[in-house]
Structure formats: C-alpha cells, structure tokens
Tab-separated table of C-alpha atoms and ligand atoms in Angstrom:
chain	number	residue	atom	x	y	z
D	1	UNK	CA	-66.721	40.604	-46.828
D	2	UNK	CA	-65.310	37.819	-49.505
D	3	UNK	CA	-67.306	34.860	-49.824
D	4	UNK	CA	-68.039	34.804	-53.866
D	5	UNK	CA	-65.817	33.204	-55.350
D	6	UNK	CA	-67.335	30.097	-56.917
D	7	UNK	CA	-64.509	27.843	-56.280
D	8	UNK	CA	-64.929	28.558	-52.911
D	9	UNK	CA	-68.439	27.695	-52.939
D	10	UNK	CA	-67.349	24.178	-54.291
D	11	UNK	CA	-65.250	23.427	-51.322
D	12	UNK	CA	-67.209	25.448	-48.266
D	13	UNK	CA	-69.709	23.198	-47.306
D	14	UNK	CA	-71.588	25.682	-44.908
D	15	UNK	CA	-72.208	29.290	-46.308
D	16	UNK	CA	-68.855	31.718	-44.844
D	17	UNK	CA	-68.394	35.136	-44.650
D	18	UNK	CA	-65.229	36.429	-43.995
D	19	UNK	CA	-64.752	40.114	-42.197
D	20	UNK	CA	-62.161	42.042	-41.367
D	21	UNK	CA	-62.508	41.957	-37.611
D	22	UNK	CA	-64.649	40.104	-35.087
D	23	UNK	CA	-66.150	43.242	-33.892
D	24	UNK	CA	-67.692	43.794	-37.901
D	25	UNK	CA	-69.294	40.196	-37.596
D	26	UNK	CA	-70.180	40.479	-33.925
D	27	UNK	CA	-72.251	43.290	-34.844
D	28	UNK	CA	-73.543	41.600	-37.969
D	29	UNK	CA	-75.423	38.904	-35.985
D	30	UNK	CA	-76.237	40.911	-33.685
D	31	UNK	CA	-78.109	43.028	-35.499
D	32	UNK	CA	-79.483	40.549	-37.113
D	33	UNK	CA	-80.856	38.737	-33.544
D	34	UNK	CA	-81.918	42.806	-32.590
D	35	UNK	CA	-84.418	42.385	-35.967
D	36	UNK	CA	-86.038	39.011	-35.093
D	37	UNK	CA	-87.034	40.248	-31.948
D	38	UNK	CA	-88.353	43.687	-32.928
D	39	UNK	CA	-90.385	41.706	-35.778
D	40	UNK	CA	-91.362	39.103	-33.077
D	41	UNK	CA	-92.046	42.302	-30.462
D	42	UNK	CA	-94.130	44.119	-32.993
D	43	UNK	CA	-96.307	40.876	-33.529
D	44	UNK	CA	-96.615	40.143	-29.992
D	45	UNK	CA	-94.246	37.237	-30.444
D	46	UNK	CA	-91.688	35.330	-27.845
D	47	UNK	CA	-88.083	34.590	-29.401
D	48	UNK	CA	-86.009	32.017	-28.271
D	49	UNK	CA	-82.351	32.109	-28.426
D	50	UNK	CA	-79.365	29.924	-27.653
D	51	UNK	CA	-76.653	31.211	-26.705
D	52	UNK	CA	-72.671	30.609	-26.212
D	53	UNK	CA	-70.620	31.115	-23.359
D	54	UNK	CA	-66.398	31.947	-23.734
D	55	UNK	CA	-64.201	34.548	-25.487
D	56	UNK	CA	-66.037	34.032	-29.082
D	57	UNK	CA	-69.816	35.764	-28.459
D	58	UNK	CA	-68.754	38.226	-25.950
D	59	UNK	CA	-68.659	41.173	-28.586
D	60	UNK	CA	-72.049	40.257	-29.947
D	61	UNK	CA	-73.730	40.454	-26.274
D	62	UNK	CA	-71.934	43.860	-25.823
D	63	UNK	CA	-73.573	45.388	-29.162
D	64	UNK	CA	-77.031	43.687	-27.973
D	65	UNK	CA	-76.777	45.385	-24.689
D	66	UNK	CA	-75.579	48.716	-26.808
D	67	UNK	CA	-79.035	48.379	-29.001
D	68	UNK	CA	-80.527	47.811	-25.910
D	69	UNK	CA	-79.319	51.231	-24.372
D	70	UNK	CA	-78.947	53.007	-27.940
D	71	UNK	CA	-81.920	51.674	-29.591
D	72	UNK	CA	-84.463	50.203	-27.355
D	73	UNK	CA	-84.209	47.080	-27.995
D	74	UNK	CA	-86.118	44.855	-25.224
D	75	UNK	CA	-85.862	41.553	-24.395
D	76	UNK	CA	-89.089	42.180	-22.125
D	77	UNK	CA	-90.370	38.555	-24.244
D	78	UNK	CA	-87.336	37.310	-25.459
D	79	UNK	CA	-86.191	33.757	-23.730
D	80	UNK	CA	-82.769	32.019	-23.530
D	81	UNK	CA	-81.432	28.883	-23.712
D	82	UNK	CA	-77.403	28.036	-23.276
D	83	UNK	CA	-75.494	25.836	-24.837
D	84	UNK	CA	-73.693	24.161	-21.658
D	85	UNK	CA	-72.458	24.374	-18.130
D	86	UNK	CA	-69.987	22.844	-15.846
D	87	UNK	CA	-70.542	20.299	-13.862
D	88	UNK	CA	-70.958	20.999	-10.055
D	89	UNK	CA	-70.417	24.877	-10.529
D	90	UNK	CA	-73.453	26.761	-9.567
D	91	UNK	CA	-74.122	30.578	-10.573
D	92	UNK	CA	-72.459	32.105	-7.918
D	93	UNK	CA	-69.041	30.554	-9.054
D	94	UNK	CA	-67.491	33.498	-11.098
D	95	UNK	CA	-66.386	30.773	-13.658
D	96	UNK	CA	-69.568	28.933	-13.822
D	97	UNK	CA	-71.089	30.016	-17.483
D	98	UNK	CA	-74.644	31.366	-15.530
D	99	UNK	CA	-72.092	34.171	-13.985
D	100	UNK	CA	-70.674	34.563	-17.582
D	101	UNK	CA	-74.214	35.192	-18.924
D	102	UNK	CA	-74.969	37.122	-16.036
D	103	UNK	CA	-72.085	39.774	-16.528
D	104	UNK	CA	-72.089	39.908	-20.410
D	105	UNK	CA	-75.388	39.910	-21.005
D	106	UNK	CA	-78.849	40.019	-18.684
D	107	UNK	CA	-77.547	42.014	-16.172
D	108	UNK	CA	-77.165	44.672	-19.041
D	109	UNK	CA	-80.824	44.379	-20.854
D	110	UNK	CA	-84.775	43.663	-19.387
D	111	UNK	CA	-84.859	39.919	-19.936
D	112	UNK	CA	-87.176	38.575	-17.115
D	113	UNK	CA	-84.784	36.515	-14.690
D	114	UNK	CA	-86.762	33.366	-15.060
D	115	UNK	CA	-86.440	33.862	-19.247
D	116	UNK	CA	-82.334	33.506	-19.124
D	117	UNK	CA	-82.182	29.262	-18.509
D	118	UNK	CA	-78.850	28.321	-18.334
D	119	UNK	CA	-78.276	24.233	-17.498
D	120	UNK	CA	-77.950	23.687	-13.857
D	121	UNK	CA	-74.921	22.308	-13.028
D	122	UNK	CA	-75.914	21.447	-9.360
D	123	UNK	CA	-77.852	19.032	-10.112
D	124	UNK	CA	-77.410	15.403	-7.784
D	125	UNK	CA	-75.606	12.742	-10.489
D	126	UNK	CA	-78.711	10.617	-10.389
D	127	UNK	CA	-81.380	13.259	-11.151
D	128	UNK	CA	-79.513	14.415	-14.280
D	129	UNK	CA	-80.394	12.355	-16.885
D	130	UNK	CA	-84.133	13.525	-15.646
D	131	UNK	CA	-83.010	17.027	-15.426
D	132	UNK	CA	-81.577	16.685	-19.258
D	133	UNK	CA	-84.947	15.695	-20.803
D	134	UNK	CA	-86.565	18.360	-18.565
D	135	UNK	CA	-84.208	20.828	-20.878
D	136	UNK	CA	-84.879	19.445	-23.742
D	137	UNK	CA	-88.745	19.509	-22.567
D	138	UNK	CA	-88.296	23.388	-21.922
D	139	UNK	CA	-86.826	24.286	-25.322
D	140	UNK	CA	-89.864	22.333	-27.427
D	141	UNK	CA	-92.280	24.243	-25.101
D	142	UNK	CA	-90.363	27.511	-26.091
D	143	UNK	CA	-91.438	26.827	-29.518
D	144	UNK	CA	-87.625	25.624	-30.619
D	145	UNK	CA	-84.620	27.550	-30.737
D	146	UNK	CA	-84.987	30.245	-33.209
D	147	UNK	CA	-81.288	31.820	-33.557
D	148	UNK	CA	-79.012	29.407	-31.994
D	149	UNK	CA	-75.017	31.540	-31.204
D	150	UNK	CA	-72.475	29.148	-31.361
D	151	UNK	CA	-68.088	29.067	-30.766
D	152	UNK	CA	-65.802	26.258	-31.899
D	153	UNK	CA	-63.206	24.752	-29.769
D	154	UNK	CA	-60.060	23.431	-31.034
D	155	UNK	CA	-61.294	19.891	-30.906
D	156	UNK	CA	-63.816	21.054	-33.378
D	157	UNK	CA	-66.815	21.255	-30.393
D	158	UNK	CA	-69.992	22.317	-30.334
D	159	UNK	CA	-71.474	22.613	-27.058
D	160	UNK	CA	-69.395	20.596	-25.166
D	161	UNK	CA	-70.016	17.952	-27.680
D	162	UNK	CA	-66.938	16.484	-28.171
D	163	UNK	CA	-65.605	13.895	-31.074
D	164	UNK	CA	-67.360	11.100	-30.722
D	165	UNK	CA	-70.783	12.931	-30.588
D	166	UNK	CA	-73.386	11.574	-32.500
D	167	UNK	CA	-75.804	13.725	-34.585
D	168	UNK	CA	-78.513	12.914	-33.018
D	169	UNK	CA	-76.596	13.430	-29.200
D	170	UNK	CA	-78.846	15.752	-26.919
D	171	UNK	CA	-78.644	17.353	-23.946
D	172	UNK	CA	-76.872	15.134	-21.601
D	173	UNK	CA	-73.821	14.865	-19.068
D	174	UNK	CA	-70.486	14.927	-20.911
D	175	UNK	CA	-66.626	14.068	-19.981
D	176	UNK	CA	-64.684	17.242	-21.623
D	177	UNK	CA	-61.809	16.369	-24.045
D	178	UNK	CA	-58.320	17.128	-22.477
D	179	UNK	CA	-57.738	19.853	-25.280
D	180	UNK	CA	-60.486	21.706	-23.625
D	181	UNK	CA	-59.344	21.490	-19.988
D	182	UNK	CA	-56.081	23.249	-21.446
D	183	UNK	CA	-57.677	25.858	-22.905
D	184	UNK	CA	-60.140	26.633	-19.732
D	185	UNK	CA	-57.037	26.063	-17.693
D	186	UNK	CA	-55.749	29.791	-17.472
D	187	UNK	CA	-59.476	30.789	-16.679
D	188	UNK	CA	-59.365	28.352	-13.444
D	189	UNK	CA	-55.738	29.188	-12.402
D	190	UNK	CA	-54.623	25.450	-13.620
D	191	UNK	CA	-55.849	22.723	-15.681
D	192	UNK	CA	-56.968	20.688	-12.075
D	193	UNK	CA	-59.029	22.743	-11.327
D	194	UNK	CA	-61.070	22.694	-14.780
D	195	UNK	CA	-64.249	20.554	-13.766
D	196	UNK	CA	-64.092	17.173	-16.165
D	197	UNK	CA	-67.598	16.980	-17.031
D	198	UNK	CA	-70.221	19.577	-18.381
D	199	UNK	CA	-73.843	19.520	-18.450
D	200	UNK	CA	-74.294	20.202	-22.652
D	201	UNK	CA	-77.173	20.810	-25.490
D	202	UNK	CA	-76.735	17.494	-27.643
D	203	UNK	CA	-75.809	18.193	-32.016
D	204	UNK	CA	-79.214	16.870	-32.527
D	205	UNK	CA	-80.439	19.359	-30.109
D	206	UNK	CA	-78.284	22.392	-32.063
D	207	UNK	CA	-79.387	21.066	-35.207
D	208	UNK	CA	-83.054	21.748	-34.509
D	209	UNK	CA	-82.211	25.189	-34.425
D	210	UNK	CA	-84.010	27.372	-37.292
D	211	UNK	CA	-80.947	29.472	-37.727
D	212	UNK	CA	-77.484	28.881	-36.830
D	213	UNK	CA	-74.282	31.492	-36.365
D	214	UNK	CA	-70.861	29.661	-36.043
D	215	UNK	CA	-68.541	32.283	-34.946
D	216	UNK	CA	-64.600	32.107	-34.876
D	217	UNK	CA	-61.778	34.332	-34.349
D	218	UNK	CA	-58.068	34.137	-34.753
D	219	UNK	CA	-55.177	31.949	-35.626
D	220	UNK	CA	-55.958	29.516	-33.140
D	221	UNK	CA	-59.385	28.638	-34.618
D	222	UNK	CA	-58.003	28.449	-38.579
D	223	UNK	CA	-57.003	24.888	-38.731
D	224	UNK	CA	-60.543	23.073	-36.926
D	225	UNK	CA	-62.516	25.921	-38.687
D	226	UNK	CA	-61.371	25.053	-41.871
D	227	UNK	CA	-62.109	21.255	-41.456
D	228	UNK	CA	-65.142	21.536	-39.992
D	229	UNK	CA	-66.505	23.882	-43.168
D	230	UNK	CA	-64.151	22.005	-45.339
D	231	UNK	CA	-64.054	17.952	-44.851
D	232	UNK	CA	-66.288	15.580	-44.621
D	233	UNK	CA	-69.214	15.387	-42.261
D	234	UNK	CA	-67.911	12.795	-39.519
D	235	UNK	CA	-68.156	12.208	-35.362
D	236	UNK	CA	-64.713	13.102	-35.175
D	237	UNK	CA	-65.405	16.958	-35.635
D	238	UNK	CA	-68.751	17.527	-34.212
D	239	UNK	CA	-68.994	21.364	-35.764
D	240	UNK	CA	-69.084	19.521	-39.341
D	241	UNK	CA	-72.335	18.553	-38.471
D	242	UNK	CA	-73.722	22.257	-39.237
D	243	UNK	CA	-73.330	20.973	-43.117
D	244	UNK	CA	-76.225	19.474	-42.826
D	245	UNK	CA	-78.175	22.537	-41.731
D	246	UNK	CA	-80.371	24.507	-43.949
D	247	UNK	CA	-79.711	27.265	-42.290
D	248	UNK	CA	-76.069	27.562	-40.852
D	249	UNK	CA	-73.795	30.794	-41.825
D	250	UNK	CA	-70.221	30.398	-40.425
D	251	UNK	CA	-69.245	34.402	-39.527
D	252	UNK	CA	-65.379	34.448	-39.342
D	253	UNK	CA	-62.019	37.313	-38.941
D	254	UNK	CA	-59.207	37.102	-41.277
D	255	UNK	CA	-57.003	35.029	-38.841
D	256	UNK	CA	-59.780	32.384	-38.587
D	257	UNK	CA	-59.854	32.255	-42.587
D	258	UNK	CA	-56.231	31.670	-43.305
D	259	UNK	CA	-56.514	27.601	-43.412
D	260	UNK	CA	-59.953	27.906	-45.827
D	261	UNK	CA	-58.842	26.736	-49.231
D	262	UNK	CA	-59.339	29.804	-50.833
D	263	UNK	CA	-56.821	31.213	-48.610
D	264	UNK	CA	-53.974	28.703	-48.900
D	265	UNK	CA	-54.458	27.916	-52.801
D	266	UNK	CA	-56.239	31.143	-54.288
M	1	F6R	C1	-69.369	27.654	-24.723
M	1	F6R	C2	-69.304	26.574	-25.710
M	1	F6R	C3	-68.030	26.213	-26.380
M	1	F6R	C4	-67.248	27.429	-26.865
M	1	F6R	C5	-65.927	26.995	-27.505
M	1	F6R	C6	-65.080	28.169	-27.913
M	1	F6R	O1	-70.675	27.818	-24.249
M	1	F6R	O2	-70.292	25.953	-25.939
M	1	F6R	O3	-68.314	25.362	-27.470
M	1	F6R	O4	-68.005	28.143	-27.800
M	1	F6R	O5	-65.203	26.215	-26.603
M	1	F6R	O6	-64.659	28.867	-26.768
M	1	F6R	P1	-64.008	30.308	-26.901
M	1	F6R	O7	-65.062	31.202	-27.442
M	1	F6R	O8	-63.653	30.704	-25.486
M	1	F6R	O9	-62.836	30.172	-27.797
C-alpha cells in the first residue's frame, strides 16, 4: 500500500489506497465486512449491506464465501441490498444481476433467501415508481446501509446512475448511457440485446451509506477513477459524489492508479 504522500493527500479528494493486485484489496474489504458482522453477530445485531454486481466485487464475494467455509463466518442475520438491476430481466435470466448474486455469493454462505433483496426488474412500468419507494422504504427499515460495495463504470457510474444524476437521485428507473451498453455488450452476445433501462439505488440513496468501498481494477478504469477522486464534484461524473462522504475509501490495483496525479507527476 502507498497512499502517504502528502501531496497526494492535497489532490485525492476521497481517502485511496493503492495495492498491488485486486485480489490484496478484495480481501481487504472483505475482511473488513467479515468483522462488522462478527461484532454485529456477537451483539445480537442485523448488518445491512449493499452490494455490487459485475467483474469489480466478484473477488471480494469469493473470500466472504472462503471465511464463510474457513472461518465460520455466518450471514444467518446479515441482510442485502443491491445496487441495481435490469430492466425486464427476472432472476432466472443468467444475465439478470439476482443470478449474478445468486452464483457469486448466497448460494455459497447461510443468508436467509428472503435477506438477499435484489431490485425486481419485473416489475409492470406503472407500478415502478411505487415499487422504487417501496426499496427505499425497505433499506430505512433495515436500519440504513451499513457497508455499501461499490464498481465504477467508464462513464464514471455509480449504480446505474449515470451523468446527469443528481445527488440527491434515489432509487428509480434509469435509461443506461451508451458507454455502458458497450461494455455489457460481450456479456449479452451484442450490444441489442443489452436491456436500455435499469432499475438503480439513487447517489442520494449511496450516500446514506455509513461506510463506502469504491473498488477499481485495471487500465480501463485509470482515466474516470482518477477524475472522479481527482476533479471537482459535478453531475457529470456521478462517482465524484463519494467526496462528499465522511466515510468513503477508494480501494484500487496498480493499473487503476496510473492516471492519479501522484502517478503521472511524482
Ligand atoms: C453493478 C453496478 C455498476 C458496476 C460498474 C462496473 O451493480 O452498479 O456500477 O459496478 O459498471 O462494472 P464492472 O465491475 O463489471 O467493471
């Protein structure tokens, strides 16, 4: 890790750490999810998460379910929350993100079935705005997101909250940027076949997180990463809306550094 030099400090606007490999900060946060919830177990306590979908968090859920095996950890009172789904997928499409949570994460610990929400992407056009607040409704009856888990995309997203998303955007119906219907393309064998809208957690709603992880990996994510911890708080890049979070930690690899100031002018 390399995150003390003070001139970096001046320009990083959200607190960075910088590892050698995403598997080293994978299992960073996830170990440090696995000691919430054995404080909150050992007090009796729920913990709520929210959790990402996509390439970025997949090594964290595979060292949970590892402390899971390993180490005990349960999830026996642990509840979830994700970030987004596509529009008119339901779980049993193998691209839909409740299949993606399904296969990289609670079919591999003991979170109760009915504790793992993921948005509902089924849901008729003209009950969604009702179904939104209903999500919103769930998470504040939770008790709040505790640790929210969180990728970039290359249009600096959040969620699916794409520029033009207000800080105080919650969970609500969304039309995805075209940047991001190229990058799901390969997943859906062709960019027409990427569904244009997404069911998504708002900023505002990420924002009321208590803790935040922003995780990136790899050249791709070194320009947008850099802005977003870098420039000035604005719409245009919804992730630079974690600068105004007390409690935001941006976990990257060395390829996801490289545009970060104190990489290009040490
Ligand atoms: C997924 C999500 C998105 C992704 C982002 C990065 O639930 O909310 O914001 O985190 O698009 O995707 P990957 O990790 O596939 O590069």
């Amino acid at each position: 890790m390399n995150d003390d030099s003070a001139d970096a400090n001046l320009r990083e606007r959200i607190p960075t750490a910088i590892y050698s490999t995403a598997k080293d900060a994978s299992a960073v946060v996830a170990r440090e999810i696995s000691d919430v919830i054995c404080s909150r177990n050992a007090e009796g306590n729920s913990t709520v998460l929210g959790l990402a979908t996509g390439s970025t968090p997949t090594g964290v859920y595979q060292e949970l379910a590892r402390l899971h095996k390993e180490e005990s950890l349960s999830f026996a009172k642990v509840r979830t929350f994700n970030l987004d789904e596509y529009y008119g997928l339901g779980p049993t499409h193998p691209e839909s993100y409740a299949a993606f949570m399904e296969r990289h994460l609670f079919s591999k610990v003991d979170i109760p079935s009915d504790a793992a929400v993921v948005p509902d992407g089924t849901v008729p056009r003209e009950e969604v705005s009702a179904y939104c607040e209903s999500y919103e409704k769930s998470i504040l009856e939770a008790g709040g997101i505790d640790i929210q888990v969180l990728g970039i995309g290359r249009t600096g997203h959040i969620g699916f909250n794409e520029p033009g998303s207000g800080r105080d955007s919650r969970t609500r119906l969304v039309e995805l940027d075209a940047l991001t219907r190229a990058d799901a393309a390969q997943d859906f064998l062709g960019e027409e076949n990427v569904p244009p809208y997404a069911i998504t957690m708002g900023v505002g709603t990420i924002l009321d997180a208590r803790k935040v992880f922003l995780l990136a990996w790899g050249t791709p994510k070194a320009a947008i990463l850099a802005k977003a911890v870098e420039d000035s708080i604005s719409e245009a890049l919804p992730a630079s809306f974690l600068q105004e979070h007390k409690d935001a930690n941006v976990l990257v690899d060395e390829a996801a550094a490289a545009e970060l100031s104190r990489h290009r002018h040490p």
